[in-house]
XYZ file of C-alpha atoms in Angstrom:
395
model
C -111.443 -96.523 51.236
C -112.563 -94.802 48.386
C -111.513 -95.404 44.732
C -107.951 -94.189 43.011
C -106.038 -95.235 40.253
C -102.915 -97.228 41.459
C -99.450 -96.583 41.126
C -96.238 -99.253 41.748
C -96.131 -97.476 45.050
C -99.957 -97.711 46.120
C -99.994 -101.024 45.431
C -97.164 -102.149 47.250
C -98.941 -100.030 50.278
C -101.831 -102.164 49.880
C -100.801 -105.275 49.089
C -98.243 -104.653 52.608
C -102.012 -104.832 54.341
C -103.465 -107.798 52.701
C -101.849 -110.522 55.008
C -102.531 -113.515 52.553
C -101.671 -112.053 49.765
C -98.143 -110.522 51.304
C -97.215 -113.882 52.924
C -97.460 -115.751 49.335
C -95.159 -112.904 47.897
C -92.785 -113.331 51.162
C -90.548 -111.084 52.661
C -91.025 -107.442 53.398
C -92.829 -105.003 51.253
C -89.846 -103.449 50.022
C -88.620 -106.654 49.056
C -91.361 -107.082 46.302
C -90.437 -105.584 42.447
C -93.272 -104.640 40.849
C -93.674 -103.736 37.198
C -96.945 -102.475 34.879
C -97.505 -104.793 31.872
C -100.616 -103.297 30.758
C -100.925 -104.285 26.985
C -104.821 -104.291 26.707
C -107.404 -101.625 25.960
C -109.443 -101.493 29.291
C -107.091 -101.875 32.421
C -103.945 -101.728 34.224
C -101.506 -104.476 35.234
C -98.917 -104.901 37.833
C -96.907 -108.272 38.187
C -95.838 -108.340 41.542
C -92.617 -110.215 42.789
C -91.808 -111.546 46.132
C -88.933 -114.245 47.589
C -91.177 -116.446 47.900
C -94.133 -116.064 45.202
C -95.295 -113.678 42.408
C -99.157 -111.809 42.300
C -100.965 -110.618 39.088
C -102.496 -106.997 40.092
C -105.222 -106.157 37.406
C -107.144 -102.730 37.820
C -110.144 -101.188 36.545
C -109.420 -97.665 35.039
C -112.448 -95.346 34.608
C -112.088 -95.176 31.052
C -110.250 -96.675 28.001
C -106.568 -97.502 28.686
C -105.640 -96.744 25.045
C -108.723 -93.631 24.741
C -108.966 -91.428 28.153
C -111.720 -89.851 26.354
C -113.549 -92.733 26.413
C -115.765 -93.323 29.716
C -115.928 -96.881 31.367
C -117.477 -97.972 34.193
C -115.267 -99.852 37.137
C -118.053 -102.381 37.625
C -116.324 -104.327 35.074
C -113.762 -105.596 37.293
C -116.568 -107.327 39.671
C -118.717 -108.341 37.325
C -114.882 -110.247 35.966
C -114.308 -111.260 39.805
C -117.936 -113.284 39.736
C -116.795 -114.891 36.210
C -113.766 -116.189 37.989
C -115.540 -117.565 40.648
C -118.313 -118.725 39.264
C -116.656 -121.160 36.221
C -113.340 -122.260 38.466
C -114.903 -125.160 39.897
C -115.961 -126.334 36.801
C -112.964 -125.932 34.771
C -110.120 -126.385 37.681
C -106.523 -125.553 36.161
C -107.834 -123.966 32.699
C -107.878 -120.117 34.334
C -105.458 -118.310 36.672
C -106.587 -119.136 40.465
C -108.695 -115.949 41.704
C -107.109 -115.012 44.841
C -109.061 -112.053 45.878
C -110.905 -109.062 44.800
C -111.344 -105.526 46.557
C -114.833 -103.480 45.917
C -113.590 -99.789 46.536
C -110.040 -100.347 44.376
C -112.029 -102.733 41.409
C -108.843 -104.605 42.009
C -108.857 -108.403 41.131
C -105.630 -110.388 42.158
C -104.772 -114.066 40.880
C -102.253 -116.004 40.210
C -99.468 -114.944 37.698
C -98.751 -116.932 34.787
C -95.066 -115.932 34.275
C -93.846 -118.736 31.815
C -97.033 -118.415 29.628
C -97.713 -116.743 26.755
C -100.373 -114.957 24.675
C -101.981 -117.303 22.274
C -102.186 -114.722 19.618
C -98.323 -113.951 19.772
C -97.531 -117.697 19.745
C -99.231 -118.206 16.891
C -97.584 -115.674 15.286
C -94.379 -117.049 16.306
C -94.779 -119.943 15.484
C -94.813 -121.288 19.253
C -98.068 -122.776 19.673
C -97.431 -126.499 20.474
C -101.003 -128.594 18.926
C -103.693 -129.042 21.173
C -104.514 -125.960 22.653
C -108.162 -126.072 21.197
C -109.228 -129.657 22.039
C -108.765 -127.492 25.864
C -110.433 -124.732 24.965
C -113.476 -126.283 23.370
C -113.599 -128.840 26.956
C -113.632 -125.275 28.511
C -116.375 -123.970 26.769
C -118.594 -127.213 27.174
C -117.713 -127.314 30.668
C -118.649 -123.724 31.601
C -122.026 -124.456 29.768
C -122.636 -127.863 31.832
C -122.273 -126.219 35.001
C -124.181 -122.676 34.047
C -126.316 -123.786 31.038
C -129.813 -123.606 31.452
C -130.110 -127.112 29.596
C -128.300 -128.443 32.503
C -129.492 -126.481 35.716
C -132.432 -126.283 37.311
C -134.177 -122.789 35.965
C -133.688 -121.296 39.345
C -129.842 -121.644 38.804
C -130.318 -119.796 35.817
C -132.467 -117.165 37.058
C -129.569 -116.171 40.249
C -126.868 -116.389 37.235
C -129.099 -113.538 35.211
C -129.259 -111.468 37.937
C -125.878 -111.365 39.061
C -124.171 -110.603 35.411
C -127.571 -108.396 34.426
C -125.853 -105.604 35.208
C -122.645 -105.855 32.932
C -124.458 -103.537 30.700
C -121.178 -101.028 29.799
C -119.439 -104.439 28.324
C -122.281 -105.728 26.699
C -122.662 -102.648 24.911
C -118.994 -102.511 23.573
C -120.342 -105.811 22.071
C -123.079 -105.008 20.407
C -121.864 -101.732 18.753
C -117.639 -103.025 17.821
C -119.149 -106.811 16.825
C -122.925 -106.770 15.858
C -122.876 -103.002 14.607
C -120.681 -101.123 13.515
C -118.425 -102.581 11.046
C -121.692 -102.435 9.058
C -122.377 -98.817 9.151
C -120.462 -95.731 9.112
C -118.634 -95.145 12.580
C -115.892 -92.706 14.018
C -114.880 -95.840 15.894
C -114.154 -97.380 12.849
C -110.495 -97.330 11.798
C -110.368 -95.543 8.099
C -109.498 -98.447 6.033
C -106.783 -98.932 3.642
C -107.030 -97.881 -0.172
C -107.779 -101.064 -1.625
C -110.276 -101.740 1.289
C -112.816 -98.994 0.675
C -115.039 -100.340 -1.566
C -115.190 -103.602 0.308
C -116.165 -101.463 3.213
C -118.700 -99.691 1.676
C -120.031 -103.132 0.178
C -120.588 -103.864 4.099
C -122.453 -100.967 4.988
C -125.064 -101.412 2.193
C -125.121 -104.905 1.907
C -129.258 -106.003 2.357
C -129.086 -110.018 2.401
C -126.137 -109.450 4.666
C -127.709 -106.945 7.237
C -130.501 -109.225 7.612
C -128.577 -111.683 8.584
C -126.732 -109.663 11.144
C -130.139 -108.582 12.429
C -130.862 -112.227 12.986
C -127.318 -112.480 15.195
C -127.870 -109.486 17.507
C -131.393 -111.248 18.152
C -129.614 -114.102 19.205
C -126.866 -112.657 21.086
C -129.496 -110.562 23.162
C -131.776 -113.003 23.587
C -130.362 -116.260 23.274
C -129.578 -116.325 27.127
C -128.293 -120.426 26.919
C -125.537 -120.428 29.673
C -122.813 -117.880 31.141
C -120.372 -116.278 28.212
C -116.374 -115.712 28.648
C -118.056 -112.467 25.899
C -114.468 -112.061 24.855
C -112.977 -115.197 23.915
C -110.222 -114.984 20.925
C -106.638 -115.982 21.201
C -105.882 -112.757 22.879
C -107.901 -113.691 25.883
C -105.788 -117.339 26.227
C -101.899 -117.779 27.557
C -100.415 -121.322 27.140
C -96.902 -122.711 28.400
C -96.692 -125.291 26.265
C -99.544 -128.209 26.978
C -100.706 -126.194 30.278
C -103.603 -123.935 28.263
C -105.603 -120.751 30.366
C -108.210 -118.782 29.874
C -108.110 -114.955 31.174
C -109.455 -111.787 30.899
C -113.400 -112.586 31.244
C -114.823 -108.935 32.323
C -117.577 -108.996 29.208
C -119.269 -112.211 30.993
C -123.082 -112.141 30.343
C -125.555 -114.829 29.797
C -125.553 -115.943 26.132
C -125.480 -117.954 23.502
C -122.800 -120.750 23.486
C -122.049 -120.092 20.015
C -120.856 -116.957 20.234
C -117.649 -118.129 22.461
C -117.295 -120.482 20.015
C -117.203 -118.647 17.012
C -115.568 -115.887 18.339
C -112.747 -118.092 19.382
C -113.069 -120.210 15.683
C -113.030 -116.586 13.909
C -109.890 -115.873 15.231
C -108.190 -119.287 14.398
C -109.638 -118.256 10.738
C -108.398 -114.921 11.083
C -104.748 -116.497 11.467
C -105.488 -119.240 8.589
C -106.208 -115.572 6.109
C -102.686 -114.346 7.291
C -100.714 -117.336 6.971
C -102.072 -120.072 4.365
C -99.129 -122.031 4.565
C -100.684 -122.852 7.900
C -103.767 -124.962 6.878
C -103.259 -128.388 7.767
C -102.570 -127.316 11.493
C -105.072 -124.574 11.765
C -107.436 -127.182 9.773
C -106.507 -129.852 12.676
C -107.327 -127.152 15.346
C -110.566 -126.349 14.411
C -111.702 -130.375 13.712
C -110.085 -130.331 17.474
C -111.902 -127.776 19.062
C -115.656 -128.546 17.756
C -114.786 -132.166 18.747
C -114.133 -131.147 22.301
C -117.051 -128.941 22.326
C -119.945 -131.659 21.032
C -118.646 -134.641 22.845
C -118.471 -133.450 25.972
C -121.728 -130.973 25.674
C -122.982 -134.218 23.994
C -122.273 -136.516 26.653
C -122.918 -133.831 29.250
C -126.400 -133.314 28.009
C -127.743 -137.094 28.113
C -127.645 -136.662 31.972
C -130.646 -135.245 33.688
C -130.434 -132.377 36.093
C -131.543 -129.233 34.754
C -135.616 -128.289 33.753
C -135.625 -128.796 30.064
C -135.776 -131.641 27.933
C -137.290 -133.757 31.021
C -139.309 -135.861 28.808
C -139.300 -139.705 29.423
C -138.391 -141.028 26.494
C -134.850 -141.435 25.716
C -135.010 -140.954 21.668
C -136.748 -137.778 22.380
C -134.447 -136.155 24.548
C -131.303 -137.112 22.275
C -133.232 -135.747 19.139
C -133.849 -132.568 21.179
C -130.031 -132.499 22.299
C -128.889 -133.095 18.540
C -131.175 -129.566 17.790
C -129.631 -128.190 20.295
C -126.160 -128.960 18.894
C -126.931 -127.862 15.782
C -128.749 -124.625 16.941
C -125.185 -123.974 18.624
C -123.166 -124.845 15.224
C -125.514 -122.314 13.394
C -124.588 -119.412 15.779
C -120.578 -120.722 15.463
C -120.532 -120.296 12.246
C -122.678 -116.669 12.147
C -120.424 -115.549 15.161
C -117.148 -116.523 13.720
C -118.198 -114.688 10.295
C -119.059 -111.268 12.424
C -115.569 -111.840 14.316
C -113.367 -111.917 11.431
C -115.382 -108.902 9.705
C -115.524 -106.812 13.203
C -111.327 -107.659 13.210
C -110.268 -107.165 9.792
C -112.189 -103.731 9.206
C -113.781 -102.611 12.517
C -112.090 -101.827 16.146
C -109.707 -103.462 17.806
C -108.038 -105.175 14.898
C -105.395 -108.112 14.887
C -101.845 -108.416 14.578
C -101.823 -111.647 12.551
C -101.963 -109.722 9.254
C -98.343 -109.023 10.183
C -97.620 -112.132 8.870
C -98.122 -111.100 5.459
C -94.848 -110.454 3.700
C -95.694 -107.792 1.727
C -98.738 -104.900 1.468
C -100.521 -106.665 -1.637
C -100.350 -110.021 0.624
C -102.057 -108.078 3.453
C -104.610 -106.701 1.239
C -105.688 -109.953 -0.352
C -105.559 -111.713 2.903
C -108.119 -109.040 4.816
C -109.800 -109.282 1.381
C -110.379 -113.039 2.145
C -111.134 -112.856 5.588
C -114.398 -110.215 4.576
C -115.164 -112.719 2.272
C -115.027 -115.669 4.622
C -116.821 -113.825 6.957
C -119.402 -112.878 5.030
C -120.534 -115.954 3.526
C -120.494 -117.796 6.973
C -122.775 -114.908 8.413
C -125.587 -114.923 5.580
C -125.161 -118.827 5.213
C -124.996 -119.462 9.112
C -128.761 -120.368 9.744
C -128.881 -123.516 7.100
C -125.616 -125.273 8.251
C -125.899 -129.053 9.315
C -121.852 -130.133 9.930
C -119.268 -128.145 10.702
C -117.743 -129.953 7.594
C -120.180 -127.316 6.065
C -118.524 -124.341 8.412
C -114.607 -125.594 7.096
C -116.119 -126.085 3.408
C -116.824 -122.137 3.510
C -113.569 -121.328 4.704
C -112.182 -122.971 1.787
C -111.020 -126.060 4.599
């Protein structure tokens, strides 16, 4: 079978010859109702609906959803398929269940989360029942204790480099709409708003903060600590009330583990800039989330297993675990800064600001956020609490 962009009616065709997957939709094939949701920038999405069950259909396109002009490779979709795979067991119930993937079609099909709902959206609507990040920060120190270098033996490492190596095409998108080019002029930068330009040009020729940014991509390309979601932000979660899931994890690459973590964090921050009135439960969010994160990576950590660290002596190994903690809460707080920047003047921006009730609100809000951003970036590498990382946010 060779490759082709699928319609309602080609996938119902080959879903019809996927015995599995037709007997947990039920019925005959022209039974099932099948309708595109595609709302992101990179693929297509069928829901599929059966008497008996329902199918999430998600397809690689050869190029940008939202630009045809813009060439993608269909790799993405495995490299996605081996993120699935590779963090379920470790963080059972927390992503859809991967049901099966096909190599000529870049198809991936899971399970459909019907009654959830996008993070982002529910926090603009005010749905978002507290708690959500306490689950996504267990997620994140999960997915490093069973892929982490720190925690596997080096070999386990090694196999995990190889297979996700090759997600170059993602990992670029990365480093040029995050590390690069909200910081230089850039056709793929959005032309900003009139009270936005000199901000934007304060960016671009900024020298304390470019060096600082220089120090991040380092990090990001080098830093390979344990396997990245590379696209974490409350886009990239759906909730139904308490029951919280991850999706969407095609930019997976070996990484550092702060830059899940402040690329979730920046987008929490994000929100905070576009609705103030917000700030004791954003405030508890964030206290929740780096909680979950360095008590469980903590306790995680003190147990032997992978190659590093294999010292002897307890109080040696818990000061090097501490270092390692804080090495993480450094790149949190440098990520999260680059996140809010890279979504308030760069690609891909966010609909919180629609929160803000009038233009001058908006304004001053993205005005805060560059700030925000900013000073977490250049101030990143001396940080020692994340009591330091909520003090810059004004927290």
């Amino acid at each position: 079978m060779t490759y082709r962009i699928l319609d309602a009616s080609g996938l119902r065709d080959w879903l019809a010859q996927q015995p599995d997957l037709s007997e947990r939709l039920g019925g005959e094939a022209a039974d099932w109702s099948i309708r595109e949701v595609s709302d992101g920038n990179l693929n297509t999405v069928f829901l599929v609906d059966g008497p008996v069950g329902v199918l999430c259909c998600k397809q690689a396109l050869p190029h940008v959803r939202v630009a045809p002009d813009w060439p993608m490779p269909l790799e993405r979709a495995l490299y996605e398929s081996r993120y699935m795979q590779t963090v379920a067991p470790a963080v059972p119930g927390l992503m859809p269940e991967f049901l099966a993937y096909d190599a000529d079609l870049f198809l991936i099909v899971m399970e459909c989360l019907t009654a959830h709902e996008v993070l982002r959206s529910a926090l603009i609507a005010a749905r978002a029942a507290p708690g959500f990040s306490a689950v996504i920060g267990a997620y994140i120190a999960r997915t490093v204790q069973a892929t982490g270098w720190v925690n596997q033996p080096f070999e386990a490492g090694a196999r995990l480099l190889e297979q996700f190596s090759g997600n170059t095409a993602l990992t670029r998108i990365t480093v040029d709409l995050i590390l690069t080019d909200p910081y230089r002029v850039c056709d793929r930068n959005p032309e900003p708003e009139a009270g936005l330009r000199e901000d934007v040009k304060a960016l671009q020729t900024d020298r304390t903060l470019h060096l600082a940014v220089g120090r991040l991509q380092e990090r990001f390309l080098t830093a390979r600590q344990a396997l990245l979601h590379g696209d974490l932000h409350t886009g990239s979660i759906m909730l139904d009330g308490s029951d919280v899931r991850v999706i969407d994890g095609e930019f997976a690459t070996m990484g550092p583990v702060g830059f899940d973590c402040g690329l979730y964090l920046g987008n929490l921050a994000l929100h905070l800039c576009a609705a103030p009135y917000k700030v004791a439960f954003l405030r508890s969010e964030m206290l929740a989330f780096w909680k979950s994160v360095s008590t469980e990576l903590r306790s995680s950590l003190s147990k032997d297993g992978g190659d590093l660290w294999t010292l002897s002596e307890p109080a040696a190994r818990q000061d090097l675990i501490e270092a390692f903690l804080n090495s993480i809460l450094r790149d949190t707080a440098g990520f999260c800064g680059l996140e809010m920047i890279r979504r308030t003047v760069g690609f891909a921006q966010v609909a919180d600001y629609e929160l803000c009730r009038t233009e001058k609100d908006r304004l001053l809000a993205r005005q805060k956020a560059l700030q925000i951003g900013r000073t977490l970036v250049v101030q990143s590498a001396s940080l020692r609490s994340f009591a330091d990382i909520l003090s810059l946010m004004g927290l």
